[in-house]
PDB file of C-alpha atoms in Angstrom:
ATOM      1  CA  MET A 484     228.375  32.886 246.794  1.00 72.00           C
ATOM      2  CA  ARG A 485     230.910  32.578 243.970  1.00 71.00           C
ATOM      3  CA  ALA A 486     229.956  32.735 240.292  1.00 80.00           C
ATOM      4  CA  TYR A 487     229.888  29.268 238.744  1.00 85.00           C
ATOM      5  CA  ASP A 488     232.607  28.574 236.161  1.00 86.00           C
ATOM      6  CA  GLU A 489     231.849  25.403 234.186  1.00 87.00           C
ATOM      7  CA  ASN A 490     235.550  25.063 233.315  1.00 86.00           C
ATOM      8  CA  ARG A 491     236.393  24.685 237.018  1.00 93.00           C
ATOM      9  CA  GLY A 492     233.270  22.826 238.109  1.00 96.00           C
ATOM     10  CA  ILE A 493     231.747  22.963 241.575  1.00 97.00           C
ATOM     11  CA  GLU A 494     233.877  24.778 244.143  1.00 96.00           C
ATOM     12  CA  VAL A 495     233.400  26.168 247.632  1.00 95.00           C
ATOM     13  CA  GLY A 496     230.773  28.889 247.335  1.00 94.00           C
ATOM     14  CA  ALA A 497     228.539  26.999 244.889  1.00 95.00           C
ATOM     15  CA  LEU A 498     224.779  26.722 245.308  1.00 95.00           C
ATOM     16  CA  LEU A 499     223.562  23.571 243.601  1.00 96.00           C
ATOM     17  CA  GLY A 500     220.607  21.298 243.058  1.00 98.00           C
ATOM     18  CA  LEU A 501     220.973  17.527 243.414  1.00 98.00           C
ATOM     19  CA  GLU A 502     218.729  14.596 242.642  1.00 98.00           C
ATOM     20  CA  ASP A 503     219.328  11.213 244.265  1.00 94.00           C
ATOM     21  CA  GLU A 504     218.660   7.761 242.809  1.00 93.00           C
ATOM     22  CA  LYS A 505     215.116   7.841 244.230  1.00 94.00           C
ATOM     23  CA  GLY A 506     214.288  11.113 242.486  1.00 96.00           C
ATOM     24  CA  ARG A 507     214.475  13.241 245.637  1.00 96.00           C
ATOM     25  CA  GLU A 508     215.720  16.745 244.979  1.00 97.00           C
ATOM     26  CA  GLN A 509     217.569  19.031 247.346  1.00 97.00           C
ATOM     27  CA  TRP A 510     219.517  22.281 247.285  1.00 98.00           C
ATOM     28  CA  LEU A 511     222.961  22.507 248.832  1.00 97.00           C
ATOM     29  CA  PHE A 512     225.426  25.301 249.507  1.00 96.00           C
ATOM     30  CA  LEU A 513     229.071  24.199 249.561  1.00 96.00           C
ATOM     31  CA  ALA A 514     230.705  26.332 252.256  1.00 95.00           C
ATOM     32  CA  PRO A 515     234.064  26.271 254.041  1.00 94.00           C
ATOM     33  CA  ASP A 516     232.278  25.805 257.405  1.00 90.00           C
ATOM     34  CA  ALA A 517     228.844  25.590 259.073  1.00 85.00           C
ATOM     35  CA  ALA A 518     228.041  22.055 257.865  1.00 80.00           C
ATOM     36  CA  GLY A 519     224.548  20.928 258.756  1.00 82.00           C
ATOM     37  CA  LEU A 520     223.122  24.436 258.895  1.00 87.00           C
ATOM     38  CA  LYS A 521     219.762  24.592 257.142  1.00 93.00           C
ATOM     39  CA  VAL A 522     218.347  27.829 255.827  1.00 93.00           C
ATOM     40  CA  ASP A 523     215.148  28.698 254.024  1.00 93.00           C
ATOM     41  CA  VAL A 524     215.421  31.069 251.056  1.00 91.00           C
ATOM     42  CA  VAL A 525     212.114  32.136 249.544  1.00 92.00           C
ATOM     43  CA  GLY A 526     210.489  28.896 250.679  1.00 93.00           C
ATOM     44  CA  GLN A 527     213.325  26.682 249.402  1.00 94.00           C
ATOM     45  CA  PRO A 528     215.279  24.765 252.064  1.00 97.00           C
ATOM     46  CA  ILE A 529     219.048  24.822 251.515  1.00 97.00           C
ATOM     47  CA  THR A 530     221.489  22.624 253.440  1.00 96.00           C
ATOM     48  CA  VAL A 531     225.063  23.768 254.011  1.00 96.00           C
ATOM     49  CA  ILE A 532     227.771  21.153 253.436  1.00 96.00           C
ATOM     50  CA  THR A 533     231.569  21.411 253.434  1.00 96.00           C
ATOM     51  CA  PRO A 534     234.196  19.957 251.103  1.00 96.00           C
ATOM     52  CA  ARG A 535     235.341  17.759 254.011  1.00 95.00           C
ATOM     53  CA  SER A 536     232.075  15.769 253.982  1.00 94.00           C
ATOM     54  CA  PRO A 537     231.750  12.681 251.768  1.00 92.00           C
ATOM     55  CA  LEU A 538     229.183  14.440 249.578  1.00 94.00           C
ATOM     56  CA  GLY A 539     231.215  17.651 249.453  1.00 96.00           C
ATOM     57  CA  LYS A 540     234.302  15.719 248.343  1.00 95.00           C
ATOM     58  CA  GLY A 541     232.225  13.921 245.721  1.00 95.00           C
ATOM     59  CA  LEU A 542     230.872  17.187 244.320  1.00 97.00           C
ATOM     60  CA  LEU A 543     234.137  19.104 243.923  1.00 96.00           C
ATOM     61  CA  GLY A 544     234.896  19.600 240.240  1.00 96.00           C
ATOM     62  CA  LYS A 545     231.553  18.198 239.039  1.00 97.00           C
ATOM     63  CA  CYS A 546     229.482  20.197 236.555  1.00 97.00           C
ATOM     64  CA  GLU A 547     225.783  20.623 235.883  1.00 96.00           C
ATOM     65  CA  GLY A 548     224.476  17.357 234.423  1.00 97.00           C
ATOM     66  CA  ASP A 549     227.237  15.218 235.954  1.00 98.00           C
ATOM     67  CA  GLU A 550     226.467  12.121 237.969  1.00 97.00           C
ATOM     68  CA  GLY A 551     228.432  10.637 240.819  1.00 95.00           C
ATOM     69  CA  GLU A 552     228.320   8.373 243.811  1.00 94.00           C
ATOM     70  CA  ILE A 553     229.592   8.409 247.354  1.00 92.00           C
ATOM     71  CA  LEU A 554     230.012   5.786 250.025  1.00 89.00           C
ATOM     72  CA  VAL A 555     228.239   6.624 253.302  1.00 83.00           C
ATOM     73  CA  ALA A 556     228.285   4.137 256.170  1.00 86.00           C
ATOM     74  CA  GLY A 557     229.080   1.328 253.731  1.00 91.00           C
ATOM     75  CA  THR A 558     226.200   2.196 251.402  1.00 92.00           C
ATOM     76  CA  ARG A 559     226.670   3.600 247.897  1.00 94.00           C
ATOM     77  CA  GLN A 560     224.524   6.620 247.138  1.00 92.00           C
ATOM     78  CA  GLN A 561     224.167   7.971 243.612  1.00 96.00           C
ATOM     79  CA  PHE A 562     223.350  11.541 242.696  1.00 97.00           C
ATOM     80  CA  ALA A 563     223.012  13.838 239.688  1.00 98.00           C
ATOM     81  CA  VAL A 564     223.851  17.540 239.672  1.00 98.00           C
ATOM     82  CA  THR A 565     220.729  19.183 238.254  1.00 98.00           C
ATOM     83  CA  GLU A 566     221.681  22.853 238.510  1.00 96.00           C
ATOM     84  CA  VAL A 567     224.585  25.010 239.663  1.00 96.00           C
ATOM     85  CA  LEU A 568     224.171  28.707 240.431  1.00 90.00           C
TER      86      LEU A 568
END
């Protein structure tokens, strides 16, 4: 895990919290590989994604508090970055 630098935004190695437009929260780890891997850390599920995924691409450079949207299978999905560690 890389230390978060708010001047650079989210990069590979970031652990972050997201909230979608329906208020669902999730934790993600942006890794160079192992997409889809799910791990449990102290009772908190964390999903591994890569910068090659639509969500990973949409997160690169974002900062805590930023909002964004991605297009998945023709459907727009909005999200907010709630926390970056």
